[in-house]
Coordinates of C-alpha atoms and ligand atoms in Angstrom, one line a residue:
X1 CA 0.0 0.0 0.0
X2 CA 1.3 3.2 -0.3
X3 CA 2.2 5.8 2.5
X4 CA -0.6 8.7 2.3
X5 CA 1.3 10.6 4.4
X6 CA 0.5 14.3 3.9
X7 CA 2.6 17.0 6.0
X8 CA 0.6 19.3 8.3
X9 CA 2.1 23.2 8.4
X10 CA 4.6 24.3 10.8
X11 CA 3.7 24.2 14.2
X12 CA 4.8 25.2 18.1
X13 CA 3.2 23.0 20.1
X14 CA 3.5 23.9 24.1
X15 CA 2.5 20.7 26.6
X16 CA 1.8 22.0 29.5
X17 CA 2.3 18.8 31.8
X18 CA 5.2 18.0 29.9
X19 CA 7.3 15.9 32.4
X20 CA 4.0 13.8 33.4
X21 CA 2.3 10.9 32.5
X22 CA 0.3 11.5 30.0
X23 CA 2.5 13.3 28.0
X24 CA 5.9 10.2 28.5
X25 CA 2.7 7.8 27.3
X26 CA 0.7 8.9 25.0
X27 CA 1.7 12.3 23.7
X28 CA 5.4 12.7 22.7
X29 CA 5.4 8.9 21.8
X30 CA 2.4 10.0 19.5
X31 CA 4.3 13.1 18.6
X32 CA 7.7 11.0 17.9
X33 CA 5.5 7.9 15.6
X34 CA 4.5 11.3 13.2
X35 CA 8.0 12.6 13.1
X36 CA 9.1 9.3 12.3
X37 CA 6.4 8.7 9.5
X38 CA 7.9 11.9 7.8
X39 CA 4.7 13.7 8.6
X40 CA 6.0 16.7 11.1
X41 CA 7.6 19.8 9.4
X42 CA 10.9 19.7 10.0
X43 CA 10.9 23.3 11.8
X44 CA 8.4 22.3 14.0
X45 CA 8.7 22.3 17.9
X46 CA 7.6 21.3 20.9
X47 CA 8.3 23.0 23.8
X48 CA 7.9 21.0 27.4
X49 CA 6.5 23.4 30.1
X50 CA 6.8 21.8 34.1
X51 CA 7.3 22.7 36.9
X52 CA 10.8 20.8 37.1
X53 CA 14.1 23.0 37.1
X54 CA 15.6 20.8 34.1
X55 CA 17.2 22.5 30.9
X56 CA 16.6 21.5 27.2
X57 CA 19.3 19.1 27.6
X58 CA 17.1 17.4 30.7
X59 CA 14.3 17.1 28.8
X60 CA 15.8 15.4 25.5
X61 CA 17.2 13.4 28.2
X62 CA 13.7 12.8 30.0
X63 CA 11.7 12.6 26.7
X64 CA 14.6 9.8 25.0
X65 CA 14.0 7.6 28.0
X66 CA 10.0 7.6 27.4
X67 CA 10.8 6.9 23.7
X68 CA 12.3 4.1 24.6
X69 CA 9.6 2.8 27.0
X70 CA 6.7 3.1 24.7
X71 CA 7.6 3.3 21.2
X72 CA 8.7 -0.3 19.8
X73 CA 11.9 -1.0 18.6
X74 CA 10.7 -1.5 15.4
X75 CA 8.7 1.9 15.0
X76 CA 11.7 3.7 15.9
X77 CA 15.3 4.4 14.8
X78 CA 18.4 5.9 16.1
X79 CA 18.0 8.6 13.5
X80 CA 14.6 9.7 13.8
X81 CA 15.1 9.7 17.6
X82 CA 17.8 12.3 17.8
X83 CA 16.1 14.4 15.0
X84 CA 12.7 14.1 17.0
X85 CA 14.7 15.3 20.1
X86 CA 16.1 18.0 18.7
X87 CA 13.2 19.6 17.9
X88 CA 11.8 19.7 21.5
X89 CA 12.4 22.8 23.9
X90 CA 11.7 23.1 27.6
X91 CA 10.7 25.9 29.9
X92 CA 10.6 25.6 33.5
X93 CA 6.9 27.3 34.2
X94 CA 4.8 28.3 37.0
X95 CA 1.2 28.2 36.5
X96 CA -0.3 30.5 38.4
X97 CA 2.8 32.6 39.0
X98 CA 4.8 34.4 36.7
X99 CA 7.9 32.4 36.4
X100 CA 9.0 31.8 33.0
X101 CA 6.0 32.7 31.2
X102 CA 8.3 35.6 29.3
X103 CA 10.7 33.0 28.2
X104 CA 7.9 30.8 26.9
X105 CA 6.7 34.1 25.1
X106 CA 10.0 34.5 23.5
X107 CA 10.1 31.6 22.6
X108 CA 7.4 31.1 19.9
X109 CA 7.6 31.5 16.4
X110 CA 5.8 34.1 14.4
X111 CA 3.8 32.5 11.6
X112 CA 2.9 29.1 12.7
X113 CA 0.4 27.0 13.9
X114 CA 0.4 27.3 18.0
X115 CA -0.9 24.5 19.8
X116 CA -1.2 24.5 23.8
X117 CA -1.7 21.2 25.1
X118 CA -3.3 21.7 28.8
X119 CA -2.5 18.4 30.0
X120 CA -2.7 18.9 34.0
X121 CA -5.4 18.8 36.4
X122 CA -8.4 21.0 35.2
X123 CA -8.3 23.0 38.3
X124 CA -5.2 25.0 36.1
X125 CA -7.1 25.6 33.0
X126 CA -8.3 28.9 34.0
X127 CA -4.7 29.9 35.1
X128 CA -3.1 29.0 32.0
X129 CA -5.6 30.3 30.0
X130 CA -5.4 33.8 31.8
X131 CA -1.4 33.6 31.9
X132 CA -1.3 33.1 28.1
X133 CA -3.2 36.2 27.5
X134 CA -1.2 38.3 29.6
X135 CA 1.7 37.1 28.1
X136 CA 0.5 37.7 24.6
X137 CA 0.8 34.5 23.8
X138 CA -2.7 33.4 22.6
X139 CA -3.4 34.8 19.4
X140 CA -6.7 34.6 17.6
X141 CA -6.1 31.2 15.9
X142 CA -4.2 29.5 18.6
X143 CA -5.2 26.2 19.7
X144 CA -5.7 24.6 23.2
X145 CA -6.6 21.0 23.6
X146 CA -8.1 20.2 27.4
X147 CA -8.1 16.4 28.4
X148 CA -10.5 14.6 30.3
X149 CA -11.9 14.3 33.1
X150 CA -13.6 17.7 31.3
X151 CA -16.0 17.9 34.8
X152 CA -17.1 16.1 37.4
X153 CA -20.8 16.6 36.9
X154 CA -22.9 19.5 34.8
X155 CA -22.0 22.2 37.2
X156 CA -18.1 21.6 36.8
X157 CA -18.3 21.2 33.1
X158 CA -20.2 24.5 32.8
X159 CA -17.8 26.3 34.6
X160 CA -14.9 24.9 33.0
X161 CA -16.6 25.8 30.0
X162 CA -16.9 29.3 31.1
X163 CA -13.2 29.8 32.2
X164 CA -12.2 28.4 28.8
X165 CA -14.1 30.7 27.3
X166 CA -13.4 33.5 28.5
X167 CA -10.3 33.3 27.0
X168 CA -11.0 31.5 23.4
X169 CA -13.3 31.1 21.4
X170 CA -15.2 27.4 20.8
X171 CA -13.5 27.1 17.8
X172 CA -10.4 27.3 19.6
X173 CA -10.9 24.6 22.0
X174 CA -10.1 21.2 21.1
X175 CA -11.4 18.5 23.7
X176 CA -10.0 15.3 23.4
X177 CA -11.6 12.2 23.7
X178 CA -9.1 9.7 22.8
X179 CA -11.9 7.1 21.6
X180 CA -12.3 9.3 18.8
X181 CA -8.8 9.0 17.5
X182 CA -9.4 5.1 17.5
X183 CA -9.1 4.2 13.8
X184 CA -12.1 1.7 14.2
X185 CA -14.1 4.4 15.7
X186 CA -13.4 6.6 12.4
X187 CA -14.3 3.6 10.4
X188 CA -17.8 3.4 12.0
X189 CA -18.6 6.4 10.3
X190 CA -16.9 5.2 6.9
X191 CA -18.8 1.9 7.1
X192 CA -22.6 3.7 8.0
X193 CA -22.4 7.0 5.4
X194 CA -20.3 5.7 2.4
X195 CA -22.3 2.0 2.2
X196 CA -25.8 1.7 1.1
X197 CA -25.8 -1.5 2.3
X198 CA -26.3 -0.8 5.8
X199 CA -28.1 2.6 6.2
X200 CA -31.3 1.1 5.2
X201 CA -31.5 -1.5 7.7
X202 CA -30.3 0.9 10.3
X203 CA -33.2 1.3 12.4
X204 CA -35.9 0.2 14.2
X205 CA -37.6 -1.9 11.9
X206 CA -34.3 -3.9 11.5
X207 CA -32.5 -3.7 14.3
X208 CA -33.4 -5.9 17.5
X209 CA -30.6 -4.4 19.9
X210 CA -26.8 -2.9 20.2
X211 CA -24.5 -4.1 22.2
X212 CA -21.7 -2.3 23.7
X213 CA -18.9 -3.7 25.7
X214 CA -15.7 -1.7 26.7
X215 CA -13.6 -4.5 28.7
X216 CA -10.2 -4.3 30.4
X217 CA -7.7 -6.6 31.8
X218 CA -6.6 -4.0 34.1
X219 CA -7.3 -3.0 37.2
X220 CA -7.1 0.6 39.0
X221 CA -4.0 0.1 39.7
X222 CA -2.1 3.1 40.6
X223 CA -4.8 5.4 39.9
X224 CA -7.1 4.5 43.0
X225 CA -7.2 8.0 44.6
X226 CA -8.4 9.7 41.3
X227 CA -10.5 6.5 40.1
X228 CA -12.3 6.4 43.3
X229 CA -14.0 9.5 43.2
X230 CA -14.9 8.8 39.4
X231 CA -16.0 5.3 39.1
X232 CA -16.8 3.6 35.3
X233 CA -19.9 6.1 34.7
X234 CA -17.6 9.2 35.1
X235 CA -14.5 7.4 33.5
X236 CA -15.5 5.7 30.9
X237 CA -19.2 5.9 30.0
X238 CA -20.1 9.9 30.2
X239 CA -17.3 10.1 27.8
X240 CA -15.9 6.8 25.6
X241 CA -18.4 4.8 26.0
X242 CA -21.0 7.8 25.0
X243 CA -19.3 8.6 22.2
X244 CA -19.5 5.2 20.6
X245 CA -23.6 5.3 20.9
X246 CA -23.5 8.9 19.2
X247 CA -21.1 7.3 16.3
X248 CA -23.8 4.1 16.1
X249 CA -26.8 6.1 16.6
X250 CA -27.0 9.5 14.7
X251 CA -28.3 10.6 11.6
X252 CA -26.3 10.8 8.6
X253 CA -24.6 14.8 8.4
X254 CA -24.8 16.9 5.7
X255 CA -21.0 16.7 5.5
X256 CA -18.0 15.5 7.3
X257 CA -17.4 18.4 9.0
X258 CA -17.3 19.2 12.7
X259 CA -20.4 21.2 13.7
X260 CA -22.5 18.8 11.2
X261 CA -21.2 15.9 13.0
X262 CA -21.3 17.0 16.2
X263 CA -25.0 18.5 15.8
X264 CA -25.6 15.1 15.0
X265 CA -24.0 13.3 18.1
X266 CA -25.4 16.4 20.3
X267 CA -29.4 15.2 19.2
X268 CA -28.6 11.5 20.2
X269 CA -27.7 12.2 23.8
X270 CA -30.4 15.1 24.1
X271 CA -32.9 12.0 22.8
X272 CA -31.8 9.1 25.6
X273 CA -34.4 8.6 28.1
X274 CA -33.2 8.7 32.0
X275 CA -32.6 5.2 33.1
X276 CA -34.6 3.2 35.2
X277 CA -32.2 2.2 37.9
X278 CA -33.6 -1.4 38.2
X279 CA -31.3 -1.4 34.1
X280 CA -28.2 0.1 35.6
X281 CA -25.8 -3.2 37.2
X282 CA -22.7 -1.7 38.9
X283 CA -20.1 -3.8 40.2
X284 CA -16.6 -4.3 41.9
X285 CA -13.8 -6.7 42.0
X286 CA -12.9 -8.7 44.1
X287 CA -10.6 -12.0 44.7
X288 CA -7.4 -11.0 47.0
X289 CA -5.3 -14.9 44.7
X290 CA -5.9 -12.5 41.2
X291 CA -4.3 -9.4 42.8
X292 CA -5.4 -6.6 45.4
X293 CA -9.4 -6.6 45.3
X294 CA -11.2 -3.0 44.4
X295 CA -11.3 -2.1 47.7
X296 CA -7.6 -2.9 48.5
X297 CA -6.2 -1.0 46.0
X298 CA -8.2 2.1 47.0
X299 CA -7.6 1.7 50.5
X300 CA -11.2 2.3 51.3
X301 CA -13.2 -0.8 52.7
X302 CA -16.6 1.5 52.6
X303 CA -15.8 2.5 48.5
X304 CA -19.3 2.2 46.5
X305 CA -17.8 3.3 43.3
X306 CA -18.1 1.0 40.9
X307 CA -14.9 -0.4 38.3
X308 CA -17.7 -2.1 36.3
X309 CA -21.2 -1.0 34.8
X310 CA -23.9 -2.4 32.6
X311 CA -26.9 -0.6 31.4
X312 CA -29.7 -0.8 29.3
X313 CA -30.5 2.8 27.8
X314 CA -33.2 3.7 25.4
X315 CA -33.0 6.8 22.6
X316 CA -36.5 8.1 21.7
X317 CA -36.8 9.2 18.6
X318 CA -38.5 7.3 15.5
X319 CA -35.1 5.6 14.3
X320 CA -34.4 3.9 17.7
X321 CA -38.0 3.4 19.0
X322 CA -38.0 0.4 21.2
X323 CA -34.3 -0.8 20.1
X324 CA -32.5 -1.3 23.5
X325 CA -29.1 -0.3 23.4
X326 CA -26.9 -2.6 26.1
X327 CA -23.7 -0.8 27.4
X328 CA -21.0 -2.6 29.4
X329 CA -17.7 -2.2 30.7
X330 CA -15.2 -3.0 33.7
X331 CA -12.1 -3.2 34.7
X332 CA -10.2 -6.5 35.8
X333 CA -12.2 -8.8 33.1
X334 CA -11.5 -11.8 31.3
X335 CA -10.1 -10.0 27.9
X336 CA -9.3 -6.6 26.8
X337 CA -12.1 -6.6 24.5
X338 CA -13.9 -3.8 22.9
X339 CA -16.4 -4.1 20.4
X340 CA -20.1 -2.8 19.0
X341 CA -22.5 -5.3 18.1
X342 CA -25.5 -4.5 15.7
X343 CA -27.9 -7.5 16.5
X344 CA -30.4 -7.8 13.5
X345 CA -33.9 -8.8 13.6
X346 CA -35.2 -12.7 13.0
X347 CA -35.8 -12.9 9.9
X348 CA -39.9 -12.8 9.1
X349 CA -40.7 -16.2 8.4
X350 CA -38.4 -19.2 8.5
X351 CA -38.8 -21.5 5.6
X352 CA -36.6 -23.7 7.4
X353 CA -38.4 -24.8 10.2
X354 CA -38.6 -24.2 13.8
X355 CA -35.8 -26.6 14.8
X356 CA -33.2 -25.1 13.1
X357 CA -32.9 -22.3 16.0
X358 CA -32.6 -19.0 16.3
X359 CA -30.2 -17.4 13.5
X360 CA -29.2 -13.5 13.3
X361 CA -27.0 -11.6 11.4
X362 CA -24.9 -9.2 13.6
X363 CA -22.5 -6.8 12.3
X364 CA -19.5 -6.4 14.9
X365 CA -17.0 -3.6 14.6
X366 CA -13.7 -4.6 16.6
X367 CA -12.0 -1.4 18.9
X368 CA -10.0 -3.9 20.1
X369 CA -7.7 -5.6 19.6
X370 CA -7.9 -6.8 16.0
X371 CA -9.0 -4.2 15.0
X372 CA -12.0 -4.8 12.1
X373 CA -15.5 -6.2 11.2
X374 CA -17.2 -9.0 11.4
X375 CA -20.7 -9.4 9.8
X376 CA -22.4 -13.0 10.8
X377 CA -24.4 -14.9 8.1
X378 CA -26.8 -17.6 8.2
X379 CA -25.3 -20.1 5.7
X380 CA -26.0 -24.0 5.1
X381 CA -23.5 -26.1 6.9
X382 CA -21.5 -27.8 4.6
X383 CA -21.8 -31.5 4.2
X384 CA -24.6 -33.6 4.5
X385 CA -27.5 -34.3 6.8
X386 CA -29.8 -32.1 5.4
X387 CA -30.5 -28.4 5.6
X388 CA -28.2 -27.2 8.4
X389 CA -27.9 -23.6 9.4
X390 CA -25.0 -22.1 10.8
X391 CA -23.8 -18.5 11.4
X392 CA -20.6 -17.9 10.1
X393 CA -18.6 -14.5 9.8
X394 CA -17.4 -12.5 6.6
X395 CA -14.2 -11.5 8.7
X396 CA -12.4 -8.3 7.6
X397 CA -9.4 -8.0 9.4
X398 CA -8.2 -4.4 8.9
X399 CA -4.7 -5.8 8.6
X400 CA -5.4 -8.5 6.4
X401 CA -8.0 -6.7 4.2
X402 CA -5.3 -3.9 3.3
X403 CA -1.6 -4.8 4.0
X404 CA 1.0 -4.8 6.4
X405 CA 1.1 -1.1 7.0
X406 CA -2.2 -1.5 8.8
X407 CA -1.1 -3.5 11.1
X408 CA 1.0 0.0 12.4
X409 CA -2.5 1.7 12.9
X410 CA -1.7 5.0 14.6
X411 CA -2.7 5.5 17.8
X412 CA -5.8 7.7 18.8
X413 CA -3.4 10.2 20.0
X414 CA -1.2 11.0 16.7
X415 CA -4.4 11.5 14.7
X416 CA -5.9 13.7 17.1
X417 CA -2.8 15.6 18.0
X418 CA -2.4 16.0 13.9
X419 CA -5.8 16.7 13.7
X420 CA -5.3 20.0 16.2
X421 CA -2.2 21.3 13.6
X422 CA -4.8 21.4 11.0
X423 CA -7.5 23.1 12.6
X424 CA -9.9 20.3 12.3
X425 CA -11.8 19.7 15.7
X426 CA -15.1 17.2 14.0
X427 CA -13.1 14.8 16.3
X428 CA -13.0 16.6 19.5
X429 CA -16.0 17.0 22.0
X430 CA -17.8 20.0 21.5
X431 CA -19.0 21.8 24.7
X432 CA -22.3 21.4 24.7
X433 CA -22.1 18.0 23.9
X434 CA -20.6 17.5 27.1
X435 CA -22.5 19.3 29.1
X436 CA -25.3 17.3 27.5
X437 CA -23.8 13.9 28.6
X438 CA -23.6 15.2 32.1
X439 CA -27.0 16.4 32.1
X440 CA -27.9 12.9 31.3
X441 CA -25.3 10.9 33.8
X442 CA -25.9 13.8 36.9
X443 CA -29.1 11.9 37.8
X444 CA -28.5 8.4 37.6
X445 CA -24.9 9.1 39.9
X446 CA -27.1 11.2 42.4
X447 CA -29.4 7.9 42.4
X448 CA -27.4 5.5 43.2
X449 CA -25.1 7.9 45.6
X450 CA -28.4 9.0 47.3
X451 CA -29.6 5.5 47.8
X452 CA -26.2 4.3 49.0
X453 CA -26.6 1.7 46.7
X454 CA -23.7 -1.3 46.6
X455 CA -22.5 -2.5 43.9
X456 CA -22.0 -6.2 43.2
X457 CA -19.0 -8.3 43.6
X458 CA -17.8 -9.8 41.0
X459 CA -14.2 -12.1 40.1
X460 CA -11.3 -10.5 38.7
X461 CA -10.7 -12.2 35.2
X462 CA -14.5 -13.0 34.9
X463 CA -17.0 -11.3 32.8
X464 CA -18.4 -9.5 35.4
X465 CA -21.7 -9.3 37.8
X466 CA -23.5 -12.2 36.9
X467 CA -26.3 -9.9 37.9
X468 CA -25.6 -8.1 34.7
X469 CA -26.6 -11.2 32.7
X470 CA -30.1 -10.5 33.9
X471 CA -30.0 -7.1 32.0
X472 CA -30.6 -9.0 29.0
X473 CA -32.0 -12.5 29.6
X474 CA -35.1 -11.5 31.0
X475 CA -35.8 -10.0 27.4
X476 CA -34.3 -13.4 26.2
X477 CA -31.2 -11.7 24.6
X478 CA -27.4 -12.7 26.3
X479 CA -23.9 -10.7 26.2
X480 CA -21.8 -11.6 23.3
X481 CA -18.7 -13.2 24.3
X482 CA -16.1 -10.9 25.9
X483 CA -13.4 -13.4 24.1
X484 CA -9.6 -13.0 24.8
Ligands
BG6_1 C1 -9.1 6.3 30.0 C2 -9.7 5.9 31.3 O1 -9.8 7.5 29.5 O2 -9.4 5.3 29.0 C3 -9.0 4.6 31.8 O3 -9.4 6.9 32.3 C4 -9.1 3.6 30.7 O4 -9.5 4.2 33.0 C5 -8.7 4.1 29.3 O5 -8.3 2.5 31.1 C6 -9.0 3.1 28.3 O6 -8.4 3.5 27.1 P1 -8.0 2.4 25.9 O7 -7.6 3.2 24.8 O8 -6.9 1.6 26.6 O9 -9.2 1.6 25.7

């Protein structure tokens, strides 16, 4: 296949946060798989900005060891590493103070695409933001990208929303939602608006139910103190998971472009019905032989935060009438397994006979790992013995279906991160699509935290809750397989 590599424009990109987590990770690796791909200028920068008293020579020294750690050997060389790391810069910075906010100033170049990447705790936002004006260096069509947690609950949001924009305008802000950078995710939209196979069975009168499932292998390891307060609702569903049901759900947009997108996504989450709480299964893990339990590793035997979460949610309008839309995911399960399952109707009549079972086609699109599509058919088993059904997959492996090179799918990250030099944001959460979310999620937490409600036990490195099987038996449906 060839490379479709095409060069974004010349860019100083700031990360605020530079020396943390997020950015050793996820962003510089990100940054360094672009360079490496041939797809950063070569004048661009990127300019650390902690609070640690290193020099430039610290950083490259800081960021090289990070390169190491989460790039692969074979995505990286010796040469693109030391041309990667000489394009970075570092400023020792002090958020709410003044320190070193003129040399950052001085620093950037006149002409190019600036990019400030907030990635610390929210509660600096409205510092940075405010220091960057003083200091002249947030023009017009300067870019800031906020990560999540973007709020707690609708209040938070809204006034995060408010600091930010104060200082910039919406089309300015670029809130990242990694799930959006997943290449499958993307595809989702590829596979609905550019096939007319699909779109006109997509709906009610074709579609039984959707299944959901986020599932990880990991635990909360490390992250207790900040997970604890948040739980799988706040981490993963108000945000990842919600996305996904947008993506699946909405109406086709006039055009790929963000505000006709992200109309689209904003009228699915204003359409979902609050949740009867007898459809939401929360859980926790246990079993001290597979590790520290839940409740272990946040050192808080009382905890009623859940690391797992099942629920049934229903969007009213005429598309989705009365098509129950399952969503699942947890922490500590049997396989890192993401996927979206469209279950398809029976089909009318069977001419085939009652005792050949139940057959349905469902269309699965694979986040991960592996990544691709499955669509199941009902075809005769082969052989003899009559007229046999059996469900068998079309398989597309991404990786098999179009070369080796897809098998080096980018990370959500570099596409986003790209996706901010060139001034697109239809991947990035708009804010009143977040605000939506939390308008919807504010009243189930509040339920649940009012009630005092427990949530379930269940083992690490099963599927979860077993109570969570309910969800869909008593409406004689079951979970796919969360296969490892
Ligand atoms: C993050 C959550 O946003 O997404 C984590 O805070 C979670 O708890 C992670 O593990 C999952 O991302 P991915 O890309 O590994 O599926």
């Amino acid at each position: 296949m060839v490379s479709r590599v095409i060069p974004v424009e010349d860019f100083d990109l700031v990360i605020f946060g530079g020396t943390g987590d997020l950015a050793r990770r996820k962003i510089l690796p990100g940054l360094f798989r672009r360079y490496h791909s041939g797809q950063m200028p070569p004048g661009a920068r990127i300019i650390g900005a902690a609070r640690a008293a290193i020099d430039r020579k610290g950083y490259q020294k800081e960021v090289a060891a990070a390169l190491e750690e989460f790039v692969p050997k074979g995505a990286r060389s010796a040469e693109t590493v030391k041309g990667f790391l000489e394009s970075l810069d570092y400023v020792t910075i002090d958020a709410t103070g003044d320190g070193g906010w003129k040399k950052l100033a001085g620093m950037l170049r006149a002409n190019v695409v600036h990019a400030f990447y907030f990635s610390v705790a929210p509660s600096l936002f409205g510092a940075l933001a405010e220091r960057l004006h003083e200091h002249g260096c947030a023009g017009p069509s300067c870019r800031i990208v906020v990560e999540k947690p973007f709020g707690r609950d609708l209040e938070s949001a809204q006034a995060l929303n408010r600091t930010l924009r104060d200082h910039f305008d919406e089309s300015q802000i670029y809130r990242i939602d990694h799930y959006l950078g997943k290449e499958t995710v993307q595809n989702l939209m590829a596979v609905r608006f550019s096939n007319v196979l699909f779109e006109p069975l997509w709906n009610a009168q074709y579609i039984d139910h959707v299944q959901i499932t986020v599932a990880e292998t990991v635990g909360v390891d490390g992250r207790g103190a900040y997970y604890d307060k948040s739980g799988a609702m706040r981490d993963m569903v108000q945000n990842h998971l919600m996305q996904l049901l947008c993506l699946t759900a909405m109406e086709p947009p006039s055009r790929f472009d963000p505000d006709a997108v992200r109309d689209e996504k904003l009228k699915v989450i204003r359409a979902l019905e609050p949740v009867d709480p007898e459809d939401i299964v929360r859980g926790q893990y246990t079993h001290p032989d597979k590790g520290m339990s839940y409740l272990e590793q946040v050192d808080d035997p009382d905890s009623i935060t859940e690391s797992y979460i099942a629920m049934k949610l229903a969007i009213s309008n005429w598309r989705w009438a009365g098509v129950p839309f399952y969503l699942r995911t947890g922490k500590r399960l049997k396989a890192r397994y993401s996927e979206i399952a469209i279950v398809f109707k029976d089909a009318p009549h069977s001419i085939f006979g009652q005792a050949q079972g139940r057959h349905r086609n469902v269309l699965t699109i694979r986040l991960q790992p592996n990544e691709g599509m499955d669509l199941f058919v009902t075809i005769k088993e082969p052989g003899p013995g009559g007229m046999r059904l059996v469900d068998v997959p079309l398989d597309m492996t991404f990786a098999d279906a179009l070369g080796p090179e897809v098998e080096d799918v980018p990370d959500a990250y570099e596409r986003l991160i790209m996706d901010v030099i060139r001034g697109n944001q239809t991947l990035f959460m708009r804010g009143d699509e977040v605000e939506a979310a939390w308008t919807w999620t504010d009243p189930l937490i509040k339920g649940w935290t009012g009630r005092g409600d427990r949530p379930y036990l269940y083992e690490s490195g099963s599927t979860g809750p077993e109570e969570a099987a309910m969800l869909l038996h008593s409406e004689g449906r079951r979970w796919r397989e969360i296969r490892p």
